[in-house]
Amino acid sequence: MEKTLVIIPVYNEEEKILSVIEDINKKTHGMDILVVNDGSADKTESVLEHSGVRVINLPYHLGYGVALQTGYKYALEKGYDYVIQMDGDGQHDSGSIKDLLREVRSGGIDVAIGSRFLSNKKYRTSLPRKLGMKLFGSIASLIMGQKVTDPTSGFQALNRRAIKFYGSDIFPCDYPDADAIIMLHRAGFRIKEVPVIMHYDNRSKSMHHGLGICYYIFKMFLSIFVTLLREKSTKEEI
Amino acid sequence: MPIRQKVFAVLISVVIFVVIIELVRKRKLREEYSWLWLATGVGLLVLTLWYNLLVAITRFIGAALPTSTLFFFGLIFVMLLNLHHATKTSKLTDEVKNLAQKIALLEQEIKSLLEYKDKKV
């Protein structure tokens, strides 16, 4: 029997997280869910206590990438075959989980990345974000020789081999993004974008704002650049 | 080099040297971090005592005065020390991250074991 785990890294999501869990439960018929609480300062921890899902509480705020990786380490330890990673703010529509899972289960794909731009539903976003996605999307497309429309997507499905990669030390833990996808590609993983539904949330806070955007752009360029300089690591080595 | 300058420079180098050794002795500075500091002290000492070497280096790098050569190398050493610390900090950050993750994973494991035990009883 193949085991699948849904990993949701959360930071200060006391209002949304329960409805997100409920929605996943409804649409996946009781798939295992793991919420990684990244040192939230609000009531997220107590809200989750009686939610019935597995919860990992990080001792302090370590950032999105670290929370995510903690989930992958858990999945590795517990021997899960597939992982779905999604956000806890309700942006990712859990109805799309089955579409992502179908791709990795079919065997030909290691990582299925949910793209909000491939589906017909229009996704509204701010201009700087749109430009950033376009820029890094085109860089990733150029390097990988396949079209990448949504490099910032945190809605993904992975198989066991890719889970191992995400759980290893080479995974870029601060802002895993286009650079992680390029790294996966260089390591020989097969990646495919799958149309998914994402809901635009006015209230939602982006991880990048203010000076953070400058650092994000700098880090992304540097990370992609050094990834290309490094020797290719193959997925068998990981 | 005026004798006053020389005595002062030697004194400083010796003080640095002694302080580092003392810190290592008291286990306040790990041996692995001390070698760059010691190298700085020794380098300074050699350059002040062996004046002709300092003059030769000054001529080689095209500096006007031997004292600027000393300052220049002093700065280079400080930069190297900082870089050395930056690499150590990066490594520490990674290790602390891994530790925090491990703690969180273990805590979850303990919780689920306790729940399992409660259910059985």
GROMACS .gro file of C-alpha atoms in nm:
model
  359
    1MET     CA    1   0.000   0.000   0.000
    2GLU     CA    2   0.150   0.334  -0.105
    3LYS     CA    3   0.156   0.600   0.160
    4THR     CA    4   0.100   0.969   0.089
    5LEU     CA    5   0.157   1.262   0.323
    6VAL     CA    6   0.033   1.618   0.289
    7ILE     CA    7   0.286   1.862   0.438
    8ILE     CA    8   0.168   2.209   0.535
    9PRO     CA    9   0.425   2.452   0.675
   10VAL     CA   10   0.247   2.726   0.870
   11TYR     CA   11   0.344   3.051   1.035
   12ASN     CA   12   0.076   3.250   1.216
   13GLU     CA   13  -0.225   3.089   1.050
   14GLU     CA   14  -0.464   3.053   1.346
   15GLU     CA   15  -0.759   3.171   1.139
   16LYS     CA   16  -0.716   2.970   0.821
   17ILE     CA   17  -0.541   2.646   0.910
   18LEU     CA   18  -0.842   2.452   1.044
   19SER     CA   19  -1.055   2.520   0.739
   20VAL     CA   20  -0.762   2.421   0.517
   21ILE     CA   21  -0.728   2.089   0.703
   22GLU     CA   22  -1.102   2.029   0.688
   23ASP     CA   23  -1.103   2.094   0.316
   24ILE     CA   24  -0.816   1.852   0.254
   25ASN     CA   25  -0.988   1.585   0.463
   26LYS     CA   26  -1.304   1.627   0.262
   27LYS     CA   27  -1.137   1.613  -0.077
   28THR     CA   28  -0.875   1.344  -0.017
   29HIS     CA   29  -1.078   1.109   0.204
   30GLY     CA   30  -0.849   1.102   0.501
   31MET     CA   31  -0.500   1.134   0.361
   32ASP     CA   32  -0.229   1.172   0.629
   33ILE     CA   33  -0.167   1.538   0.706
   34LEU     CA   34   0.136   1.687   0.877
   35VAL     CA   35   0.137   2.050   0.982
   36VAL     CA   36   0.477   2.200   1.060
   37ASN     CA   37   0.425   2.497   1.287
   38ASP     CA   38   0.719   2.728   1.229
   39GLY     CA   39   0.731   2.895   1.570
   40SER     CA   40   0.406   3.089   1.522
   41ALA     CA   41   0.357   3.380   1.760
   42ASP     CA   42  -0.024   3.355   1.752
   43LYS     CA   43  -0.255   3.073   1.869
   44THR     CA   44  -0.170   2.837   1.581
   45GLU     CA   45  -0.018   2.582   1.818
   46SER     CA   46  -0.320   2.556   2.048
   47VAL     CA   47  -0.563   2.565   1.757
   48LEU     CA   48  -0.387   2.266   1.606
   49GLU     CA   49  -0.381   2.066   1.928
   50HIS     CA   50  -0.725   1.914   1.882
   51SER     CA   51  -0.734   1.917   1.505
   52GLY     CA   52  -0.657   1.545   1.480
   53VAL     CA   53  -0.364   1.592   1.243
   54ARG     CA   54   0.002   1.532   1.314
   55VAL     CA   55   0.177   1.848   1.423
   56ILE     CA   56   0.546   1.929   1.449
   57ASN     CA   57   0.624   2.243   1.645
   58LEU     CA   58   0.959   2.398   1.562
   59PRO     CA   59   1.118   2.549   1.874
   60TYR     CA   60   1.143   2.894   1.713
   61HIS     CA   61   1.079   3.065   1.381
   62LEU     CA   62   1.321   2.914   1.130
   63GLY     CA   63   1.169   3.015   0.799
   64TYR     CA   64   0.951   2.858   0.534
   65GLY     CA   65   1.219   2.640   0.377
   66VAL     CA   66   1.332   2.491   0.707
   67ALA     CA   67   0.975   2.414   0.811
   68LEU     CA   68   0.919   2.247   0.478
   69GLN     CA   69   1.236   2.043   0.507
   70THR     CA   70   1.137   1.929   0.857
   71GLY     CA   71   0.825   1.783   0.697
   72TYR     CA   72   1.035   1.604   0.438
   73LYS     CA   73   1.261   1.460   0.704
   74TYR     CA   74   0.951   1.328   0.880
   75ALA     CA   75   0.823   1.176   0.557
   76LEU     CA   76   1.160   1.007   0.501
   77GLU     CA   77   1.169   0.865   0.852
   78LYS     CA   78   0.816   0.731   0.830
   79GLY     CA   79   0.866   0.582   0.487
   80TYR     CA   80   0.614   0.778   0.285
   81ASP     CA   81   0.614   0.715  -0.089
   82TYR     CA   82   0.463   1.045  -0.198
   83VAL     CA   83   0.442   1.391  -0.050
   84ILE     CA   84   0.212   1.679  -0.132
   85GLN     CA   85   0.336   2.014  -0.011
   86MET     CA   86   0.094   2.303   0.014
   87ASP     CA   87   0.042   2.633   0.193
   88GLY     CA   88  -0.169   2.674   0.503
   89ASP     CA   89  -0.332   3.004   0.411
   90GLY     CA   90  -0.600   2.859   0.187
   91GLN     CA   91  -0.446   2.982  -0.139
   92HIS     CA   92  -0.391   2.633  -0.273
   93ASP     CA   93  -0.712   2.455  -0.368
   94SER     CA   94  -0.704   2.104  -0.222
   95GLY     CA   95  -0.918   1.989  -0.514
   96SER     CA   96  -0.597   1.998  -0.721
   97ILE     CA   97  -0.415   1.747  -0.498
   98LYS     CA   98  -0.539   1.452  -0.700
   99ASP     CA   99  -0.415   1.609  -1.025
  100LEU     CA  100  -0.064   1.654  -0.884
  101LEU     CA  101  -0.060   1.309  -0.730
  102ARG     CA  102  -0.171   1.143  -1.051
  103GLU     CA  103   0.140   1.274  -1.228
  104VAL     CA  104   0.394   1.140  -0.977
  105ARG     CA  105   0.206   0.814  -0.933
  106SER     CA  106   0.213   0.747  -1.305
  107GLY     CA  107   0.588   0.686  -1.265
  108GLY     CA  108   0.726   0.910  -1.536
  109ILE     CA  109   0.761   1.218  -1.319
  110ASP     CA  110   0.956   1.281  -0.994
  111VAL     CA  111   0.819   1.624  -0.912
  112ALA     CA  112   0.488   1.772  -1.020
  113ILE     CA  113   0.472   2.148  -0.969
  114GLY     CA  114   0.133   2.312  -0.953
  115SER     CA  115   0.115   2.611  -1.182
  116ARG     CA  116  -0.150   2.874  -1.127
  117PHE     CA  117  -0.091   3.010  -1.477
  118LEU     CA  118  -0.160   2.690  -1.668
  119SER     CA  119  -0.516   2.663  -1.544
  120ASN     CA  120  -0.783   2.870  -1.707
  121LYS     CA  121  -0.884   3.049  -1.392
  122LYS     CA  122  -0.726   3.393  -1.384
  123TYR     CA  123  -0.490   3.456  -1.096
  124ARG     CA  124  -0.447   3.817  -0.998
  125THR     CA  125  -0.125   3.931  -0.836
  126SER     CA  126   0.077   4.246  -0.785
  127LEU     CA  127   0.301   4.377  -1.063
  128PRO     CA  128   0.640   4.328  -0.887
  129ARG     CA  129   0.550   3.969  -0.806
  130LYS     CA  130   0.437   3.908  -1.161
  131LEU     CA  131   0.765   4.051  -1.295
  132GLY     CA  132   0.968   3.839  -1.052
  133MET     CA  133   0.785   3.522  -1.150
  134LYS     CA  134   0.828   3.603  -1.520
  135LEU     CA  135   1.200   3.676  -1.478
  136PHE     CA  136   1.292   3.366  -1.281
  137GLY     CA  137   1.046   3.159  -1.480
  138SER     CA  138   1.226   3.249  -1.802
  139ILE     CA  139   1.569   3.187  -1.650
  140ALA     CA  140   1.458   2.845  -1.526
  141SER     CA  141   1.295   2.767  -1.863
  142LEU     CA  142   1.616   2.862  -2.044
  143ILE     CA  143   1.840   2.647  -1.825
  144MET     CA  144   1.608   2.349  -1.815
  145GLY     CA  145   1.496   2.356  -2.173
  146GLN     CA  146   1.134   2.319  -2.070
  147LYS     CA  147   0.873   2.579  -1.997
  148VAL     CA  148   0.843   2.691  -1.635
  149THR     CA  149   0.549   2.924  -1.581
  150ASP     CA  150   0.530   2.928  -1.201
  151PRO     CA  151   0.873   2.897  -1.036
  152THR     CA  152   0.754   3.027  -0.698
  153SER     CA  153   0.481   2.766  -0.659
  154GLY     CA  154   0.479   2.594  -0.321
  155PHE     CA  155   0.209   2.351  -0.433
  156GLN     CA  156   0.395   2.035  -0.537
  157ALA     CA  157   0.384   1.657  -0.536
  158LEU     CA  158   0.699   1.449  -0.507
  159ASN     CA  159   0.799   1.086  -0.513
  160ARG     CA  160   1.033   0.911  -0.271
  161ARG     CA  161   1.353   1.002  -0.458
  162ALA     CA  162   1.266   1.370  -0.465
  163ILE     CA  163   1.165   1.357  -0.096
  164LYS     CA  164   1.518   1.238  -0.021
  165PHE     CA  165   1.662   1.533  -0.211
  166TYR     CA  166   1.447   1.784  -0.024
  167GLY     CA  167   1.543   1.627   0.306
  168SER     CA  168   1.916   1.640   0.234
  169ASP     CA  169   2.164   1.911   0.326
  170ILE     CA  170   2.190   2.047  -0.028
  171PHE     CA  171   1.831   2.166  -0.026
  172PRO     CA  172   1.835   2.552  -0.027
  173CYS     CA  173   1.651   2.621   0.296
  174ASP     CA  174   1.618   2.996   0.276
  175TYR     CA  175   1.351   3.067   0.013
  176PRO     CA  176   1.350   2.743  -0.189
  177ASP     CA  177   1.229   2.862  -0.524
  178ALA     CA  178   1.344   2.863  -0.885
  179ASP     CA  179   1.690   2.760  -0.766
  180ALA     CA  180   1.550   2.443  -0.607
  181ILE     CA  181   1.376   2.351  -0.932
  182ILE     CA  182   1.696   2.407  -1.130
  183MET     CA  183   1.890   2.202  -0.875
  184LEU     CA  184   1.639   1.919  -0.912
  185HIS     CA  185   1.667   1.937  -1.288
  186ARG     CA  186   2.049   1.931  -1.280
  187ALA     CA  187   2.037   1.629  -1.051
  188GLY     CA  188   1.839   1.447  -1.318
  189PHE     CA  189   1.490   1.462  -1.171
  190ARG     CA  190   1.198   1.474  -1.409
  191ILE     CA  191   0.981   1.775  -1.345
  192LYS     CA  192   0.644   1.863  -1.487
  193GLU     CA  193   0.413   2.156  -1.435
  194VAL     CA  194   0.051   2.072  -1.374
  195PRO     CA  195  -0.235   2.321  -1.384
  196VAL     CA  196  -0.379   2.384  -1.038
  197ILE     CA  197  -0.625   2.625  -0.889
  198MET     CA  198  -0.496   2.892  -0.654
  199HIS     CA  199  -0.707   3.155  -0.485
  200TYR     CA  200  -0.574   3.503  -0.463
  201ASP     CA  201  -0.594   3.635  -0.111
  202ASN     CA  202  -0.571   4.009  -0.058
  203ARG     CA  203  -0.498   3.962   0.306
  204SER     CA  204  -0.221   3.711   0.264
  205LYS     CA  205   0.128   3.823   0.344
  206SER     CA  206   0.396   3.746   0.095
  207MET     CA  207   0.722   3.611   0.225
  208HIS     CA  208   0.901   3.887   0.040
  209HIS     CA  209   0.842   4.255   0.106
  210GLY     CA  210   1.042   4.574   0.147
  211LEU     CA  211   1.415   4.517   0.147
  212GLY     CA  212   1.342   4.144   0.152
  213ILE     CA  213   1.256   4.163  -0.217
  214CYS     CA  214   1.604   4.296  -0.301
  215TYR     CA  215   1.764   4.021  -0.096
  216TYR     CA  216   1.535   3.765  -0.258
  217ILE     CA  217   1.633   3.871  -0.610
  218PHE     CA  218   2.002   3.879  -0.518
  219LYS     CA  219   1.987   3.541  -0.345
  220MET     CA  220   1.802   3.384  -0.636
  221PHE     CA  221   2.058   3.504  -0.892
  222LEU     CA  222   2.351   3.395  -0.676
  223SER     CA  223   2.195   3.061  -0.596
  224ILE     CA  224   2.114   2.984  -0.959
  225PHE     CA  225   2.464   3.096  -1.062
  226VAL     CA  226   2.648   2.875  -0.814
  227THR     CA  227   2.414   2.586  -0.887
  228LEU     CA  228   2.530   2.605  -1.248
  229LEU     CA  229   2.896   2.625  -1.137
  230ARG     CA  230   2.869   2.314  -0.921
  231GLU     CA  231   2.925   1.975  -1.067
  232LYS     CA  232   2.606   1.795  -1.143
  233SER     CA  233   2.499   1.568  -0.862
  234THR     CA  234   2.295   1.275  -0.976
  235LYS     CA  235   1.987   1.160  -0.795
  236GLU     CA  236   2.154   0.828  -0.722
  237GLU     CA  237   2.419   1.006  -0.514
  238ILE     CA  238   2.168   1.176  -0.287
  239MET     CA  239   6.260   5.210   1.142
  240PRO     CA  240   6.296   5.436   1.448
  241ILE     CA  241   6.371   5.236   1.761
  242ARG     CA  242   6.065   5.379   1.938
  243GLN     CA  243   5.839   5.245   1.662
  244LYS     CA  244   6.013   4.910   1.671
  245VAL     CA  245   5.980   4.866   2.047
  246PHE     CA  246   5.614   4.963   2.033
  247ALA     CA  247   5.538   4.720   1.750
  248VAL     CA  248   5.722   4.433   1.919
  249LEU     CA  249   5.542   4.506   2.244
  250ILE     CA  250   5.201   4.497   2.076
  251SER     CA  251   5.282   4.171   1.896
  252VAL     CA  252   5.401   4.007   2.215
  253VAL     CA  253   5.090   4.120   2.405
  254ILE     CA  254   4.863   3.982   2.132
  255PHE     CA  255   5.054   3.656   2.137
  256VAL     CA  256   5.034   3.619   2.515
  257VAL     CA  257   4.663   3.707   2.526
  258ILE     CA  258   4.581   3.444   2.264
  259ILE     CA  259   4.782   3.173   2.437
  260GLU     CA  260   4.620   3.267   2.767
  261LEU     CA  261   4.270   3.250   2.614
  262VAL     CA  262   4.344   2.905   2.473
  263ARG     CA  263   4.488   2.795   2.809
  264LYS     CA  264   4.172   2.907   2.989
  265ARG     CA  265   3.965   2.725   2.724
  266LYS     CA  266   3.793   3.050   2.626
  267LEU     CA  267   3.923   3.022   2.272
  268ARG     CA  268   3.924   2.691   2.088
  269GLU     CA  269   4.253   2.583   1.935
  270GLU     CA  270   4.094   2.563   1.592
  271TYR     CA  271   4.015   2.933   1.599
  272SER     CA  272   4.344   3.044   1.746
  273TRP     CA  273   4.577   2.962   1.458
  274LEU     CA  274   4.476   3.261   1.244
  275TRP     CA  275   4.515   3.495   1.540
  276LEU     CA  276   4.855   3.350   1.621
  277ALA     CA  277   4.958   3.383   1.258
  278THR     CA  278   4.862   3.751   1.275
  279GLY     CA  279   5.076   3.804   1.583
  280VAL     CA  280   5.374   3.616   1.445
  281GLY     CA  281   5.350   3.793   1.109
  282LEU     CA  282   5.354   4.131   1.282
  283LEU     CA  283   5.651   4.032   1.494
  284VAL     CA  284   5.855   3.903   1.202
  285LEU     CA  285   5.790   4.214   0.995
  286THR     CA  286   5.895   4.451   1.272
  287LEU     CA  287   6.208   4.258   1.368
  288TRP     CA  288   6.325   4.181   1.017
  289TYR     CA  289   6.318   4.533   0.882
  290ASN     CA  290   6.484   4.451   0.549
  291LEU     CA  291   6.204   4.207   0.467
  292LEU     CA  292   5.950   4.479   0.537
  293VAL     CA  293   6.135   4.719   0.308
  294ALA     CA  294   6.158   4.454   0.035
  295ILE     CA  295   5.785   4.381   0.058
  296THR     CA  296   5.711   4.753   0.056
  297ARG     CA  297   5.912   4.793  -0.263
  298PHE     CA  298   5.751   4.482  -0.413
  299ILE     CA  299   5.392   4.595  -0.361
  300GLY     CA  300   5.478   4.952  -0.454
  301ALA     CA  301   5.385   5.114  -0.121
  302ALA     CA  302   5.543   5.447  -0.023
  303LEU     CA  303   5.623   5.376   0.340
  304PRO     CA  304   5.701   5.056   0.537
  305THR     CA  305   5.437   5.155   0.791
  306SER     CA  306   5.165   5.149   0.523
  307THR     CA  307   5.278   4.797   0.437
  308LEU     CA  308   5.222   4.697   0.798
  309PHE     CA  309   4.876   4.856   0.801
  310PHE     CA  310   4.793   4.697   0.468
  311PHE     CA  311   4.879   4.348   0.590
  312GLY     CA  312   4.703   4.417   0.917
  313LEU     CA  313   4.384   4.491   0.723
  314ILE     CA  314   4.425   4.182   0.507
  315PHE     CA  315   4.458   3.969   0.818
  316VAL     CA  316   4.147   4.122   0.973
  317MET     CA  317   3.955   4.055   0.653
  318LEU     CA  318   4.069   3.695   0.648
  319LEU     CA  319   3.970   3.656   1.010
  320ASN     CA  320   3.624   3.791   0.934
  321LEU     CA  321   3.585   3.560   0.639
  322HIS     CA  322   3.696   3.270   0.854
  323HIS     CA  323   3.426   3.361   1.107
  324ALA     CA  324   3.163   3.402   0.838
  325THR     CA  325   3.225   3.047   0.715
  326LYS     CA  326   3.210   2.920   1.071
  327THR     CA  327   2.883   3.107   1.130
  328SER     CA  328   2.733   2.959   0.814
  329LYS     CA  329   2.827   2.613   0.933
  330LEU     CA  330   2.687   2.682   1.279
  331THR     CA  331   2.362   2.812   1.131
  332ASP     CA  332   2.322   2.487   0.941
  333GLU     CA  333   2.399   2.280   1.247
  334VAL     CA  334   2.158   2.475   1.468
  335LYS     CA  335   1.890   2.435   1.201
  336ASN     CA  336   1.944   2.060   1.189
  337LEU     CA  337   1.934   2.041   1.568
  338ALA     CA  338   1.610   2.240   1.589
  339GLN     CA  339   1.453   2.011   1.329
  340LYS     CA  340   1.571   1.703   1.513
  341ILE     CA  341   1.426   1.831   1.842
  342ALA     CA  342   1.092   1.906   1.678
  343LEU     CA  343   1.083   1.562   1.514
  344LEU     CA  344   1.172   1.386   1.840
  345GLU     CA  345   0.910   1.585   2.029
  346GLN     CA  346   0.648   1.473   1.781
  347GLU     CA  347   0.767   1.113   1.814
  348ILE     CA  348   0.740   1.127   2.194
  349LYS     CA  349   0.393   1.276   2.173
  350SER     CA  350   0.264   1.009   1.938
  351LEU     CA  351   0.421   0.735   2.151
  352LEU     CA  352   0.251   0.871   2.462
  353GLU     CA  353  -0.082   0.891   2.279
  354TYR     CA  354  -0.037   0.533   2.163
  355LYS     CA  355   0.039   0.422   2.517
  356ASP     CA  356  -0.266   0.604   2.654
  357LYS     CA  357  -0.488   0.437   2.399
  358LYS     CA  358  -0.355   0.093   2.491
  359VAL     CA  359  -0.414   0.150   2.861
   0.00000   0.00000   0.00000
